[in-house]
Amino acid sequence: MSCCYTFHQFEEYGFDIFGARYSYINHLCHILHSEVQIELWPHVVATGCPADQEALLFINVCGVMSMMFVPFLLPARLRVLATLFNLAFVAGNAAIFHIAPFILTGGHYNAGLAQCVLMNLPIALWAARHLMRDNSISPAQLAGALLLAAFPGQPLLVLGPSLLLAHGLVSKAIAQLLLLSSLSLAPAA
């Protein structure tokens, strides 16, 4: 899933399907009800939104990508559950942050949508189905992973620290620490 998610990040922060750079920042800041100004030259600067370039770096590189490698660090009996958490996280990301907004906005494209529909969601669902069919996970474990990693877990894990920062309840360093710890430690829970 980490390879698929890298393609997903490229569509969000590299170039979307229309060739725009960093267009997902606008989408996420709209979800957070924040105005954002993006300057692309000489370097990317996003201001006015708690989901700035540093927050997104922590969410996607430090948080999500470290989360994808947690299963390799765990004993075999926990590896399947951490993998299930990652699959639920990827499916939840596709559904909550890309497909639902697409539907709710009457078909308005958001960066990351194409990759979610073509890769992340189908592969995550296929892998979860395979784990169920092999009796590697139970329906209760699947439900728990969906609650923790998809909804309501994902909005809390990903947006929670940004919202705390936006309301001045924590510093940027604390928000980043919360985000990194929640994403990298959650699969081990």
CSV table of C-alpha atoms in Angstrom, one decimal:
chain,number,residue,atom,x,y,z
A,1,MET,CA,0.0,0.0,0.0
A,2,SER,CA,2.9,2.4,0.6
A,3,CYS,CA,3.7,2.3,-3.1
A,4,CYS,CA,0.1,3.1,-4.0
A,5,TYR,CA,0.0,5.9,-1.5
A,6,THR,CA,3.1,7.5,-3.0
A,7,PHE,CA,1.2,7.8,-6.3
A,8,HIS,CA,-1.7,9.3,-4.3
A,9,GLN,CA,0.6,11.9,-2.7
A,10,PHE,CA,2.0,12.8,-6.1
A,11,GLU,CA,-1.5,13.5,-7.4
A,12,GLU,CA,-2.2,15.6,-4.3
A,13,TYR,CA,1.0,17.5,-4.0
A,14,GLY,CA,2.9,17.0,-7.2
A,15,PHE,CA,0.7,17.4,-10.2
A,16,ASP,CA,-3.0,16.6,-10.2
A,17,ILE,CA,-4.7,15.2,-13.3
A,18,PHE,CA,-5.1,18.8,-14.7
A,19,GLY,CA,-1.4,19.7,-14.2
A,20,ALA,CA,-2.0,21.9,-11.1
A,21,ARG,CA,0.6,21.8,-8.3
A,22,TYR,CA,-0.3,21.4,-4.7
A,23,SER,CA,-4.0,21.6,-5.4
A,24,TYR,CA,-5.0,19.3,-2.5
A,25,ILE,CA,-4.0,22.0,0.0
A,26,ASN,CA,-6.9,24.1,-1.3
A,27,HIS,CA,-9.3,21.2,-0.9
A,28,LEU,CA,-8.2,20.3,2.6
A,29,CYS,CA,-8.2,24.0,3.8
A,30,HIS,CA,-11.8,24.2,2.4
A,31,ILE,CA,-12.7,21.2,4.5
A,32,LEU,CA,-11.2,23.0,7.5
A,33,HIS,CA,-13.1,26.2,6.6
A,34,SER,CA,-9.9,28.2,6.2
A,35,GLU,CA,-8.7,30.5,3.5
A,36,VAL,CA,-5.3,29.6,2.0
A,37,GLN,CA,-2.8,31.4,-0.1
A,38,ILE,CA,-0.3,29.3,-2.0
A,39,GLU,CA,2.9,30.7,-3.5
A,40,LEU,CA,4.7,28.2,-5.7
A,41,TRP,CA,7.9,30.2,-6.5
A,42,PRO,CA,10.7,30.0,-5.4
A,43,HIS,CA,9.3,27.5,-2.9
A,44,VAL,CA,5.9,26.3,-1.8
A,45,VAL,CA,4.4,28.5,1.0
A,46,ALA,CA,0.8,28.0,2.1
A,47,THR,CA,-0.5,30.5,4.7
A,48,GLY,CA,-3.8,31.1,6.4
A,49,CYS,CA,-4.7,27.4,7.0
A,50,PRO,CA,-3.6,25.0,9.7
A,51,ALA,CA,-3.0,22.4,7.0
A,52,ASP,CA,0.1,24.2,5.7
A,53,GLN,CA,3.0,22.5,3.9
A,54,GLU,CA,4.6,21.5,7.2
A,55,ALA,CA,1.4,19.8,8.5
A,56,LEU,CA,1.0,18.1,5.2
A,57,LEU,CA,4.6,16.9,5.3
A,58,PHE,CA,4.0,15.4,8.7
A,59,ILE,CA,0.6,13.9,7.7
A,60,ASN,CA,1.9,12.2,4.5
A,61,VAL,CA,5.6,11.6,4.8
A,62,CYS,CA,6.2,11.2,8.6
A,63,GLY,CA,2.8,10.0,9.6
A,64,VAL,CA,1.3,7.9,6.8
A,65,MET,CA,4.5,6.5,5.4
A,66,SER,CA,5.9,5.6,8.8
A,67,MET,CA,2.5,4.0,9.6
A,68,MET,CA,2.9,1.8,6.4
A,69,PHE,CA,6.1,0.4,7.7
A,70,VAL,CA,5.0,-0.4,11.3
A,71,PRO,CA,3.8,-3.9,10.3
A,72,PHE,CA,7.3,-4.9,9.4
A,73,LEU,CA,8.5,-4.0,12.9
A,74,LEU,CA,5.8,-6.1,14.7
A,75,PRO,CA,5.7,-9.7,15.7
A,76,ALA,CA,3.9,-11.9,13.2
A,77,ARG,CA,0.7,-12.2,15.3
A,78,LEU,CA,0.3,-8.4,15.3
A,79,ARG,CA,1.5,-7.8,11.7
A,80,VAL,CA,-1.9,-8.8,10.2
A,81,LEU,CA,-3.8,-6.4,12.4
A,82,ALA,CA,-1.4,-3.5,11.6
A,83,THR,CA,-1.8,-4.3,7.9
A,84,LEU,CA,-5.5,-4.3,8.3
A,85,PHE,CA,-5.3,-0.9,10.1
A,86,ASN,CA,-3.3,0.5,7.1
A,87,LEU,CA,-5.9,-0.9,4.6
A,88,ALA,CA,-8.7,0.6,6.5
A,89,PHE,CA,-6.8,3.9,6.7
A,90,VAL,CA,-6.2,4.0,2.9
A,91,ALA,CA,-9.9,3.0,2.2
A,92,GLY,CA,-11.1,5.6,4.7
A,93,ASN,CA,-8.9,8.3,3.2
A,94,ALA,CA,-10.3,7.5,-0.2
A,95,ALA,CA,-13.9,7.6,1.0
A,96,ILE,CA,-13.8,10.5,3.5
A,97,PHE,CA,-11.4,13.0,1.9
A,98,HIS,CA,-11.9,12.3,-1.8
A,99,ILE,CA,-15.0,10.3,-2.9
A,100,ALA,CA,-17.5,11.8,-0.4
A,101,PRO,CA,-16.4,15.4,-1.3
A,102,PHE,CA,-16.7,14.5,-5.0
A,103,ILE,CA,-20.2,13.3,-4.5
A,104,LEU,CA,-21.2,16.1,-2.1
A,105,THR,CA,-19.9,18.8,-4.5
A,106,GLY,CA,-21.8,17.5,-7.4
A,107,GLY,CA,-18.9,15.9,-9.1
A,108,HIS,CA,-16.2,18.5,-8.4
A,109,TYR,CA,-12.7,16.9,-8.8
A,110,ASN,CA,-10.3,17.1,-5.9
A,111,ALA,CA,-6.6,16.2,-6.1
A,112,GLY,CA,-6.0,12.5,-5.2
A,113,LEU,CA,-9.5,11.4,-6.3
A,114,ALA,CA,-8.4,9.6,-9.5
A,115,GLN,CA,-5.7,7.6,-7.8
A,116,CYS,CA,-8.1,6.7,-4.9
A,117,VAL,CA,-10.7,5.4,-7.3
A,118,LEU,CA,-8.3,3.6,-9.6
A,119,MET,CA,-5.8,2.2,-7.1
A,120,ASN,CA,-6.1,2.8,-3.3
A,121,LEU,CA,-9.7,1.9,-2.7
A,122,PRO,CA,-9.9,-1.2,-5.0
A,123,ILE,CA,-6.5,-2.6,-3.7
A,124,ALA,CA,-7.4,-2.0,0.0
A,125,LEU,CA,-10.8,-3.7,-0.5
A,126,TRP,CA,-9.3,-6.6,-2.4
A,127,ALA,CA,-6.6,-7.1,0.3
A,128,ALA,CA,-9.2,-6.9,3.2
A,129,ARG,CA,-11.4,-9.4,1.4
A,130,HIS,CA,-8.4,-11.7,1.0
A,131,LEU,CA,-7.6,-11.4,4.7
A,132,MET,CA,-11.2,-12.2,5.6
A,133,ARG,CA,-11.4,-15.1,3.2
A,134,ASP,CA,-8.2,-16.6,4.6
A,135,ASN,CA,-9.6,-16.2,8.2
A,136,SER,CA,-6.6,-14.0,9.0
A,137,ILE,CA,-9.0,-11.4,10.4
A,138,SER,CA,-12.5,-11.6,11.9
A,139,PRO,CA,-15.5,-9.4,11.0
A,140,ALA,CA,-15.1,-7.7,14.4
A,141,GLN,CA,-11.4,-6.9,13.7
A,142,LEU,CA,-12.4,-5.4,10.4
A,143,ALA,CA,-15.1,-3.3,12.0
A,144,GLY,CA,-12.7,-2.2,14.7
A,145,ALA,CA,-10.1,-1.2,12.1
A,146,LEU,CA,-12.7,0.7,10.1
A,147,LEU,CA,-13.8,2.6,13.2
A,148,LEU,CA,-10.2,3.4,14.3
A,149,ALA,CA,-8.6,4.1,11.0
A,150,ALA,CA,-11.5,5.2,8.8
A,151,PHE,CA,-14.5,6.9,10.4
A,152,PRO,CA,-14.5,8.5,12.9
A,153,GLY,CA,-10.9,7.7,13.6
A,154,GLN,CA,-9.2,9.2,10.5
A,155,PRO,CA,-10.7,12.7,10.8
A,156,LEU,CA,-9.7,12.7,14.4
A,157,LEU,CA,-6.2,11.4,13.8
A,158,VAL,CA,-5.5,13.6,10.8
A,159,LEU,CA,-7.5,16.7,11.3
A,160,GLY,CA,-7.5,16.8,15.1
A,161,PRO,CA,-4.0,18.2,15.6
A,162,SER,CA,-4.6,20.8,12.8
A,163,LEU,CA,-7.8,21.9,14.4
A,164,LEU,CA,-6.2,22.2,17.9
A,165,LEU,CA,-3.4,24.3,16.3
A,166,ALA,CA,-6.0,26.5,14.4
A,167,HIS,CA,-7.8,27.3,17.7
A,168,GLY,CA,-4.5,28.1,19.5
A,169,LEU,CA,-4.9,25.2,21.9
A,170,VAL,CA,-1.4,23.7,21.0
A,171,SER,CA,1.8,24.9,19.4
A,172,LYS,CA,2.8,23.8,15.9
A,173,ALA,CA,5.5,21.5,17.4
A,174,ILE,CA,2.9,19.8,19.7
A,175,ALA,CA,0.4,19.5,16.8
A,176,GLN,CA,3.1,17.8,14.7
A,177,LEU,CA,4.1,15.5,17.6
A,178,LEU,CA,0.4,14.5,18.2
A,179,LEU,CA,0.0,13.8,14.5
A,180,LEU,CA,3.1,11.8,14.1
A,181,SER,CA,2.5,9.7,17.3
A,182,SER,CA,-1.1,9.1,16.5
A,183,LEU,CA,-0.4,7.8,13.0
A,184,SER,CA,2.7,5.8,13.7
A,185,LEU,CA,1.5,4.2,17.0
A,186,ALA,CA,-2.1,3.5,16.1
A,187,PRO,CA,-1.4,0.4,14.0
A,188,ALA,CA,0.3,-1.1,17.0
A,189,ALA,CA,-2.7,-0.5,19.3
